[in-house]
């Protein structure tokens, strides 16, 4: 299922039409052969986790043994679905116009992304954006720290999550 799903994300015409963010993605030559992928999978698979190609190597478009990791779903979602949801109809991620000012807002992950948290109202869009970026970084680092402490992620994956949160390139 993981192997066929990966191939569908990269090469399935229907899937690409539905999820254009996978446009230009590919699978490394060795993983086209199922038995090669299976060896890596058997060493790395974690039940309930998602196969991720670009957390260890930001903006990576190639699925392969050096770029992929299994990531807890709740952490993986921090870097994909949230940014799409928050950006919808907003010029800046985490910022909404409000009564002539700019409000920094975040989605409350404790409520399954259904609740919105106000981070403050600002007269300047850059200040609102800065408040959101600071909150977001601390939020993600806190989640990564908790995952590392309970042993659900490796130190290498923790480091990649923290670096990505600090770069804020999602």
Backbone as numpy.savetxt, mean C-alpha at the origin, in Angstrom:
# Nx Ny Nz CAx CAy CAz Cx Cy Cz
-3.40 -20.53 -6.90 -4.23 -19.33 -6.90 -3.35 -18.07 -6.90
-2.30 -18.04 -6.08 -1.42 -16.86 -6.04 -0.73 -16.67 -7.38
-0.25 -17.75 -7.95 0.46 -17.69 -9.23 -0.47 -17.24 -10.35
-1.64 -17.85 -10.44 -2.57 -17.48 -11.51 -3.10 -16.06 -11.32
-3.32 -15.65 -10.06 -3.76 -14.28 -9.79 -2.71 -13.26 -10.21
-1.45 -13.58 -9.95 -0.35 -12.70 -10.35 -0.30 -12.57 -11.87
-0.43 -13.69 -12.56 -0.42 -13.66 -14.03 -1.61 -12.88 -14.57
-2.77 -13.05 -13.96 -3.96 -12.30 -14.39 -3.78 -10.80 -14.19
-3.19 -10.40 -13.05 -2.96 -8.97 -12.82 -2.05 -8.36 -13.88
-1.10 -9.13 -14.34 -0.13 -8.61 -15.31 -0.60 -8.74 -16.76
-1.26 -9.84 -17.08 -1.52 -10.13 -18.49 -2.99 -10.33 -18.85
-3.88 -10.35 -17.89 -5.30 -10.55 -18.18 -5.95 -9.27 -18.69
-6.44 -9.30 -19.90 -7.03 -8.09 -20.51 -8.20 -7.54 -19.70
-9.08 -8.40 -19.25 -10.21 -7.94 -18.44 -9.74 -7.30 -17.14
-8.80 -7.96 -16.51 -8.28 -7.48 -15.22 -7.59 -6.12 -15.40
-6.80 -6.00 -16.45 -6.11 -4.74 -16.71 -7.09 -3.61 -17.02
-8.18 -3.94 -17.70 -9.19 -2.92 -18.00 -9.86 -2.45 -16.70
-10.03 -3.38 -15.77 -10.68 -3.05 -14.51 -9.73 -2.38 -13.52
-8.45 -2.77 -13.56 -7.45 -2.24 -12.64 -6.25 -1.71 -13.43
-6.36 -0.53 -14.01 -5.30 0.00 -14.86 -3.98 0.28 -14.14
-3.97 0.27 -12.81 -2.71 0.49 -12.08 -1.72 -0.65 -12.34
-2.20 -1.78 -12.84 -1.31 -2.90 -13.16 -0.76 -2.82 -14.58
-1.14 -1.81 -15.33 -0.62 -1.62 -16.68 0.91 -1.52 -16.61
1.58 -2.29 -17.45 3.04 -2.28 -17.49 3.69 -3.24 -16.52
2.90 -3.92 -15.69 3.46 -4.91 -14.77 3.75 -6.21 -15.51
4.73 -6.93 -15.00 5.10 -8.20 -15.62 5.59 -9.17 -14.55
5.82 -10.39 -14.98 6.34 -11.44 -14.11 7.72 -11.80 -14.62
8.69 -11.93 -13.72 10.05 -12.27 -14.14 10.04 -13.62 -14.87
11.02 -13.80 -15.72 11.08 -14.99 -16.58 10.99 -16.29 -15.79
11.72 -16.39 -14.68 11.72 -17.65 -13.93 10.35 -17.96 -13.32
9.58 -16.95 -12.93 8.28 -17.19 -12.30 7.17 -17.50 -13.30
7.43 -17.37 -14.58 6.44 -17.78 -15.57 6.23 -19.29 -15.46
7.28 -20.00 -15.07 7.20 -21.44 -14.83 6.70 -21.65 -13.40
5.55 -22.32 -13.28 4.92 -22.48 -11.97 5.84 -23.10 -10.93
6.60 -24.11 -11.28 7.44 -24.80 -10.29 8.47 -23.86 -9.66
8.96 -22.89 -10.42 9.91 -21.91 -9.86 9.21 -21.00 -8.85
8.03 -20.53 -9.22 7.26 -19.69 -8.30 6.89 -20.50 -7.05
6.50 -21.74 -7.25 6.06 -22.60 -6.14 7.15 -22.76 -5.07
8.40 -22.89 -5.48 9.50 -23.01 -4.52 9.58 -21.77 -3.64
9.52 -20.59 -4.26 9.56 -19.33 -3.50 8.32 -19.23 -2.60
7.18 -19.55 -3.16 5.90 -19.49 -2.44 5.94 -20.36 -1.18
6.41 -21.57 -1.31 6.46 -22.49 -0.17 7.34 -21.97 0.97
8.34 -21.19 0.65 9.23 -20.61 1.68 8.67 -19.32 2.27
7.84 -18.60 1.52 7.44 -17.25 1.90 5.97 -17.02 2.19
5.10 -17.90 1.75 3.67 -17.68 1.90 3.26 -17.63 3.36
2.37 -16.69 3.69 1.76 -16.58 5.00 0.26 -16.48 4.78
-0.48 -17.36 5.39 -1.93 -17.40 5.22 -2.55 -16.05 5.58
-3.43 -15.57 4.69 -4.12 -14.31 4.91 -3.34 -13.07 4.49
-2.08 -13.24 4.09 -1.27 -12.11 3.65 -1.41 -11.94 2.14
-1.02 -10.78 1.63 -1.12 -10.46 0.20 0.26 -10.48 -0.44
0.33 -10.99 -1.66 1.57 -10.95 -2.44 1.76 -9.52 -2.92
2.88 -8.91 -2.53 3.14 -7.51 -2.87 4.43 -7.41 -3.66
4.41 -6.60 -4.73 5.58 -6.47 -5.61 6.32 -5.15 -5.46
5.72 -4.17 -4.76 6.36 -2.85 -4.76 6.56 -2.22 -3.39
6.42 -3.00 -2.34 6.69 -2.45 -1.02 8.19 -2.50 -0.72
8.82 -3.61 -1.04 10.27 -3.72 -0.82 11.05 -2.83 -1.78
10.49 -2.67 -2.98 11.12 -1.84 -4.00 10.05 -0.91 -4.59
9.95 0.32 -4.07 8.89 1.23 -4.51 8.83 1.42 -6.02
7.61 1.45 -6.52 7.30 1.66 -7.94 7.73 0.50 -8.83
8.10 -0.61 -8.22 8.48 -1.79 -8.98 7.29 -2.31 -9.78
7.52 -2.78 -10.98 6.46 -3.30 -11.84 6.65 -4.77 -12.19
7.70 -5.41 -11.61 8.01 -6.79 -11.97 7.87 -7.69 -10.74
7.02 -8.71 -10.87 6.91 -9.72 -9.82 8.09 -10.66 -9.93
8.83 -10.83 -8.84 9.97 -11.73 -8.84 10.43 -12.00 -7.42
11.34 -12.97 -7.26 11.76 -13.38 -5.92 12.50 -12.32 -5.11
13.12 -11.36 -5.78 13.87 -10.32 -5.06 13.03 -9.09 -4.75
11.86 -8.99 -5.37 11.03 -7.80 -5.20 9.73 -8.07 -4.46
9.37 -9.33 -4.30 8.07 -9.65 -3.71 8.18 -10.10 -2.26
7.09 -9.88 -1.54 6.97 -10.32 -0.16 5.49 -10.55 0.14
5.23 -11.38 1.11 3.87 -11.52 1.60 3.69 -10.53 2.75
2.66 -9.71 2.63 2.42 -8.58 3.55 1.04 -8.74 4.17
0.91 -8.45 5.46 -0.43 -8.48 6.07 -1.39 -7.59 5.28
-2.60 -8.07 5.06 -3.59 -7.33 4.27 -3.79 -5.91 4.79
-3.90 -5.74 6.10 -4.19 -4.41 6.64 -3.04 -3.43 6.39
-1.82 -3.93 6.29 -0.68 -3.07 5.97 -0.66 -2.78 4.48
-0.90 -3.79 3.67 -0.91 -3.60 2.22 -1.96 -2.56 1.82
-3.10 -2.59 2.47 -4.17 -1.64 2.15 -3.79 -0.20 2.49
-2.90 -0.02 3.44 -2.47 1.34 3.79 -1.80 2.03 2.61
-1.23 1.25 1.71 -0.50 1.84 0.59 -1.27 1.82 -0.72
-2.43 1.20 -0.78 -3.15 1.20 -2.05 -4.55 1.75 -1.95
-5.47 1.04 -1.34 -6.86 1.46 -1.39 -7.11 2.79 -0.69
-6.42 3.07 0.40 -6.66 4.31 1.13 -6.35 5.51 0.25
-5.23 5.49 -0.44 -4.86 6.65 -1.24 -5.87 6.88 -2.35
-6.43 5.81 -2.93 -7.43 5.98 -3.98 -8.73 6.53 -3.41
-9.14 6.03 -2.24 -10.38 6.49 -1.63 -10.27 7.95 -1.22
-9.19 8.33 -0.55 -9.05 9.69 -0.05 -8.90 10.68 -1.19
-8.24 10.29 -2.27 -8.02 11.21 -3.39 -9.26 11.51 -4.20
-10.25 10.67 -4.11 -11.45 10.83 -4.92 -12.01 12.24 -4.76
-12.04 12.96 -5.84 -12.58 14.33 -5.89 -11.84 15.32 -4.98
-10.59 15.06 -4.69 -9.82 15.97 -3.85 -8.51 16.33 -4.56
-8.15 17.60 -4.55 -6.93 18.00 -5.24 -5.66 17.54 -4.54
-5.73 17.33 -3.24 -4.55 16.92 -2.47 -4.94 15.81 -1.51
-4.14 14.78 -1.46 -4.40 13.65 -0.58 -4.48 14.12 0.87
-5.61 13.80 1.53 -5.77 14.14 2.94 -6.21 15.55 3.22
-6.58 16.31 2.19 -6.98 17.71 2.38 -8.30 17.97 1.66
-9.23 18.64 2.35 -10.51 19.02 1.74 -10.79 20.49 2.01
-11.34 21.18 1.02 -11.75 22.57 1.27 -12.92 22.57 2.26
-12.90 23.54 3.20 -13.97 23.59 4.19 -14.11 25.03 4.71
-15.24 25.65 4.41 -15.56 27.00 4.91 -14.44 27.99 4.65
-13.91 28.02 3.45 -12.87 28.97 3.09 -11.49 28.60 3.61
-11.38 27.48 4.27 -10.09 27.00 4.77 -9.83 25.60 4.20
-8.82 24.95 4.73 -8.49 23.60 4.30 -8.43 22.69 5.51
-9.17 21.60 5.45 -9.19 20.65 6.56 -8.34 19.44 6.20
-7.46 19.06 7.12 -6.69 17.83 6.96 -7.54 16.71 7.54
-7.73 15.65 6.75 -8.57 14.54 7.17 -7.88 13.22 6.87
-8.25 12.22 7.65 -7.73 10.86 7.44 -8.87 9.88 7.62
-8.71 8.71 7.07 -9.70 7.67 7.26 -9.33 6.85 8.49
-10.32 6.58 9.31 -10.10 5.83 10.54 -10.05 4.35 10.22
-8.85 3.78 10.22 -8.69 2.37 9.87 -9.30 1.45 10.92
-9.51 1.93 12.13 -10.13 1.10 13.17 -11.60 0.84 12.84
-12.16 1.62 11.94 -13.56 1.45 11.55 -13.66 0.92 10.12
-12.63 0.25 9.66 -12.67 -0.33 8.32 -12.72 0.72 7.23
-12.07 1.86 7.43 -11.99 2.96 6.47 -13.34 3.66 6.28
-14.26 3.50 7.21 -15.57 4.12 7.05 -15.70 5.45 7.78
-14.90 5.65 8.81 -14.98 6.89 9.56 -13.89 7.86 9.17
-14.17 9.12 9.24 -13.18 10.14 8.90 -12.73 10.85 10.17
-11.44 11.09 10.25 -10.85 11.79 11.39 -10.43 13.18 10.93
-10.82 14.21 11.67 -10.36 15.56 11.36 -9.03 15.78 12.06
-8.05 16.25 11.31 -6.73 16.53 11.85 -6.51 18.02 12.07
-7.54 18.82 11.78 -7.44 20.26 12.00 -7.82 21.05 10.77
-8.07 22.32 10.98 -8.42 23.25 9.92 -7.29 24.26 9.77
-6.93 24.55 8.52 -5.77 25.40 8.25 -6.12 26.43 7.19
-5.52 27.60 7.28 -5.76 28.64 6.28 -4.94 28.39 5.02
-3.90 27.59 5.14 -2.99 27.32 4.02 -3.05 25.84 3.66
-3.18 25.55 2.37 -3.26 24.16 1.91 -1.98 23.38 2.24
-0.83 24.04 2.19 0.44 23.37 2.50 0.48 22.93 3.97
-0.07 23.76 4.86 -0.10 23.38 6.28 -1.01 22.17 6.49
-2.15 22.18 5.83 -3.08 21.06 5.95 -2.43 19.78 5.40
-1.77 19.91 4.28 -1.08 18.76 3.68 0.02 18.25 4.63
0.76 19.15 5.23 1.81 18.77 6.18 1.24 18.04 7.40
0.11 18.51 7.90 -0.53 17.84 9.05 -0.95 16.42 8.67
-1.51 16.29 7.47 -1.92 14.96 7.02 -0.70 14.04 6.85
0.33 14.55 6.21 1.53 13.74 5.97 2.16 13.27 7.29
2.22 14.15 8.27 2.78 13.78 9.58 1.94 12.71 10.25
0.62 12.90 10.24 -0.28 11.91 10.84 -0.12 10.57 10.14
-0.12 10.60 8.83 -0.05 9.36 8.04 1.24 8.59 8.33
2.36 9.30 8.37 3.63 8.63 8.63 3.60 7.98 10.02
3.18 8.72 11.03 3.14 8.17 12.39 2.17 7.00 12.50
1.06 7.10 11.81 0.05 6.04 11.81 0.62 4.74 11.22
1.25 4.85 10.07 1.80 3.67 9.40 2.96 3.08 10.20
3.84 3.92 10.71 4.97 3.43 11.52 4.45 2.72 12.77
3.42 3.24 13.38 2.83 2.59 14.55 2.28 1.21 14.23
1.62 1.10 13.11 1.08 -0.20 12.68 2.23 -1.16 12.37
3.27 -0.68 11.70 4.43 -1.53 11.38 5.14 -1.98 12.65
5.30 -1.07 13.61 5.94 -1.41 14.88 5.17 -2.52 15.60
3.85 -2.40 15.62 3.01 -3.41 16.28 3.13 -4.76 15.57
3.16 -4.74 14.23 3.29 -5.98 13.47 4.65 -6.64 13.71
5.70 -5.83 13.80 7.02 -6.37 14.09 7.07 -6.95 15.51
6.49 -6.24 16.46 6.51 -6.69 17.85 5.79 -8.02 18.04
4.72 -8.24 17.28 3.99 -9.51 17.43 4.53 -10.60 16.50
5.55 -10.25 15.70 6.20 -11.25 14.86 5.50 -11.54 13.54
4.56 -10.69 13.13 3.85 -10.97 11.87 4.60 -10.45 10.65
5.61 -9.60 10.84 6.45 -9.17 9.72 7.92 -9.26 10.12
8.77 -9.34 9.11 10.21 -9.41 9.34 10.78 -8.01 9.54
12.02 -7.96 10.03 12.69 -6.67 10.18 12.87 -5.99 8.83
13.17 -6.77 7.79 13.36 -6.20 6.45 12.06 -5.58 5.94
10.95 -6.26 6.15 9.66 -5.72 5.71 9.29 -4.50 6.54
9.56 -4.54 7.84 9.31 -3.38 8.71 10.09 -2.17 8.20
11.36 -2.38 7.90 12.22 -1.29 7.41 11.65 -0.71 6.11
11.19 -1.57 5.20 10.62 -1.10 3.93 9.35 -0.29 4.16
8.51 -0.74 5.08 7.26 -0.03 5.39 7.57 1.35 5.97
8.48 1.40 6.92 8.84 2.68 7.55 9.45 3.64 6.53
10.35 3.15 5.70 10.96 4.00 4.67 9.91 4.54 3.70
8.99 3.69 3.30 7.95 4.13 2.37 7.04 5.16 3.03
6.70 4.93 4.29 5.86 5.90 5.01 6.56 7.25 5.12
7.86 7.23 5.35 8.60 8.50 5.47 8.72 9.21 4.14
8.82 8.45 3.05 8.91 9.06 1.71 7.56 9.57 1.25
6.50 8.96 1.78 5.13 9.34 1.42 4.94 9.33 -0.09
5.32 8.21 -0.71 5.21 8.12 -2.17 4.13 7.15 -2.60
2.96 7.29 -2.00 1.85 6.42 -2.37 0.62 7.25 -2.60
